[in-house]
Each structure stands twice: as structure tokens, then as C-alpha cells.
Amino acid sequence: MIGYLTRKVRRHQARRTFREYGFELRRFQLPRDGEIEYAQWKHPFEKPKVIAQDDVDGLRRFIRPGDTAVDVGAHTGDTTVPMALACGPNGITIALEPNPHVFKILEENAHHNLDKTNIVPLNFAATEDDGDFQFHYWDASFGNGGYLSRLRNQRHGHRYALRVKGRNLERYLRTYYADRLGRLTFLKTDCEGYDKDVLRSLRGVLKQCRPVVVCEVHKKLDASERHELFDVLKEAGYALHVYRGGANPVGELLARDDLGKHPRMDVVGIPAGADARVLEPRHPASEDAGPPSRRHPRSAPDASAWVERRATPAGRARRVLKVAGWVFVTWIAVTVTPVVALRWIDPPTSAFMVQRRIEGIVDPSRRVSIRYEWTDWDRISKNTRLAMIAAEDQRFALHDGFDFEAIEKAREQNRRRGRLRGASTISQQVAKNLFLWPGRSWFRKGLEAGYTVLIEALWPKRRVLEVYLNIAEFGDGVYGVGAASRRFFDKSPARLSRQESALLAAVLPSPKRYRVDRPSKYVQRRAWWIERQMIRLGPAALGPLS
């Protein structure tokens, strides 16, 4: 559990911190093409890439040795390398990647396998016009993103902007590669929803060269944008099929509305009059026996078998495990994640403060001004730290969240006197004040115990006391020693004396009933008792917290 949470925190930090990442050279042994080297980007959100013989053989359905292929949105080159293997060293694979941080890895991959490939990496985006453009990425190190400002759906979560160069690809190809256009047989686009605009800008090349086109139907495209993508290719004389990848990449024929049946899918556009070998499966027997591609939508026969599998005991067990998994993930998100975050992040409020605000909205007569001011540990008087321990939890540094000796004494006293006496530790009070609500129900006590265990496991004792000193209520609507010291003593919390600290601690059992500015005889007696306990405990009680 702790390892999982640590990894989540590191991923959270990695997403928000820019860093340049290198690569790791990996080698793949392909049955037909031999050893292939590939530079794997070490970006933490980059999944390991695999160069497989089936993918190369599937591309050879469209590409012959010596042909030209174009990879728009090549990223690090995991699709470029198989395309280049199909083209061979006498062909050419033109790979576009506008992101300069990713382009370094693509360029590295272009320098490997030179006896088998010929890759030309280009550091610009395929756009309708030449110029500078703003792309948006999911993380601060610009791992995954694109020209997302062109999407109608702007809820994509890619908030890190990057200026990139863009050029009209058709003009560029006609200017610098006119002699190679006659053998352009394959075009792949992966442009995060911008594919239809790229293809529209290449209409002349599509009609003249008739390459096979593979593109992505991005998950954020709405219905009209999906129809536009279909229409662009249909008007250019293409029939759309599901793109399965692997040795037999061409799937079933798609109609216009089929592009909206799946959130995300890859499609392949076959030009009218294409070679029959493009559509015919190479190994029909193995295709029927093998599992469907991860990115290939489930066909009707597969769907019926899938329903049968779900009806079996094993299928029901999988569903139960899946539900249990989601319950566990939800529990992590609701309970563990906030506790982990507040280990480093100072709480902007607490559950008790939120409740007071809601009460004021529901019943204006109960409205109270909330005073809350976070104060760091080093700016809180040692007298105040010691006073809280002396008053609330003298075994604070020794227990693991629950003082069982105090609980047993409280039970015995409650049995003899018939009055309820609490034995909550500072850790339990932090759990209650920060995350829960007042009350004595067993349900709330159970939640409090759970949060207490998490706090003790994930926070150091010093952090527990620091948070308690900042969220405890010292007067009606006065939360934390920072607000209390200025409200009642007109001074900084760093300058509180032993007497003043004891007086603050004395009102903690009932801050709405007892007053710091006008202490009753009970509060005065309790403050005097706390002072005596502070002297008895001495500074050594704070030693384990330093």
C-alpha cells in the first residue's frame, strides 16, 4: 500500500515538473528481419514499446521495398520503425514530430538499423498553413499532446502549452520529395483529433498518389467531427475499414455512423481499385484462432462468445473482482489520497469549519465569522506545543494513535461515576476535526479509527501535532493558534507564554462554552493544572517531535 501511494505521489509530481528524459536502447529479435534496435524514451508516462514481426508483415500488405511512407505524428518512432522496415533501405519513411523534446528520441531511432531502414525525421507539424502553433500537452515534460485547441470538446485536461513549427505537408513534399511521390503507398496520421484537417490539407496527394491511409478516431471527437473525418476520406475515393494492426490489419467495412460506436479506434482507408492482397487476409486460420487486437472493436461472433463467457462462474468471479477493485480504488481516492496529500499540503480548511459555514447558511442566526490562519511549526511557541500535549494527550509521543491505558481508565471511571469521559488522543482529534463531523455514533467512531490509523502510518508525529494546533477550535469560530493568539492576546503565536498557552489549552474541551478572554473559575483551575503538568513533563516531552 505504501509503495503504491509513493508511486502515485511521484507520478503526480512528475506530471507537474518539467524534465528532459533520455532513452534506453532496446533490441528485438524478429524472425524475418533479424535484430532491430529501438530507443525507448524514459519519460515516466511512456509505455514500453515493442517492435513485432506481425506489425511489419501487416504493413507489407500496403508497402513494398523501395516505396515511400509518411508518418504524421510519429512521436518516438514506434510506428515509424515498422513502416521503415517495410520500405527497406532503398525506400524512404518520412516521419513528422513537432515536439522538440520527443523529436530527439525519434531522431535517435532514425540513426539505428541503417542497413534495414531509411528514416527522415522532420521537426514540424503537418498543418494547413506554415507558421507557429500552440500545442497542448498532458504533462509539464510534454509527453503526450497535440493541436487540441482545434477540438470542439475542450475538456481534454491537456493544460501545458508548447509552441511548435507547422508546415503545409503537401507543399513540402512536392518541393523536396517530388521524385518520391510516385511511390507513396502508405500514410499514417496520429494527430490527437487533428487528423481530418491534416488529411484535408493533403487532398491533392491523396487523389494523385492513392496511398493507403491509417488514422486515429480520437476519443474526444464529437459526432460531427467523426462524420467530417469519414467524409474527407470518402470524397477522396476511400473506403474505411477497422484497422486491427498485426499481420492482418484490415477489418470490417465501416459506414459513416460506425465511427461513433466506439470512443476511440483506428481506421484504415483503402483507395478504390486497390490491390486485392490489401483486403485478403494472409493467414485466415490463425486470425480466427487468435485473440482480437486490443484496439479492434469486438465483432458480432466475438460478442456472442463474450456474453457466454460472462455467464460462467469464472465470468461472474471476474465481475465481482472488478467491482471489488473499483471499490478499493474509490476508497483510496476518498480516504488515503487526502491523507497522503495533507502530509505535505497545509489544509485550507477542515470538516468542522465547513460544517460551521453550512450551519450559517441554513440558519442565519447561527452564522459566525470563521477566523483561521495557518501557522508553521517553527512559528509556534514551544510553550503552546507542550501545553497541548499536557492537556490533551501526555502519551502522544509514545502511542500509535490510540492510548489504550487512557481508554481503560476512562471506561472504569465512566462505570463508577456514570458520566461519559473521553480518551481521544491528539491523532484521533485530528482525524475527527479534519475529515469528519461531531457526534458519538459507532459509525463515526469507526471512520475516526480508520483515519487515525492512516494518519499515524503516513504522517510523522510532528506533522500530527502541527495540524492539530492549526485546526483546533479555541473560541467560537476561532480555529488554530495563529488566529487565537492574535484574537485573544494580540501577539504572534511564537511569543505565547506558558500561562497564555495553558489558558488556550484549558478551553479545548468546549471552546463554545469556555472563554479565553473571560475565563471562568473552572478554566482558571484547569489552566493552573495544565501549567503544573507542563513543568512536570518538561521540554523532554517535545524531544521526539524535533
Tab-separated table of C-alpha atoms in Angstrom, residues 407 411 414 420 428 436-450:
chain	number	residue	atom	x	y	z
A	407	ILE	CA	-9.221	4.226	27.299
A	411	ARG	CA	-14.119	3.052	30.923
A	414	ASN	CA	-17.467	6.032	33.411
A	420	LEU	CA	-19.022	9.836	29.924
A	428	GLN	CA	-7.931	10.898	16.852
A	436	LEU	CA	-15.413	14.019	9.910
A	437	TRP	CA	-18.170	15.582	11.996
A	438	PRO	CA	-19.048	15.849	15.728
A	439	GLY	CA	-21.011	13.016	17.302
A	440	ARG	CA	-20.718	9.824	19.332
A	441	SER	CA	-22.167	7.256	16.926
A	442	TRP	CA	-20.286	3.995	16.442
A	443	PHE	CA	-20.220	4.608	12.679
A	444	ARG	CA	-18.384	7.908	13.094
A	445	LYS	CA	-16.088	6.357	15.683
A	446	GLY	CA	-15.248	3.610	13.196
A	447	LEU	CA	-14.386	6.127	10.493
A	448	GLU	CA	-12.350	8.091	13.019
A	449	ALA	CA	-10.362	4.970	13.903
A	450	GLY	CA	-9.669	4.294	10.228
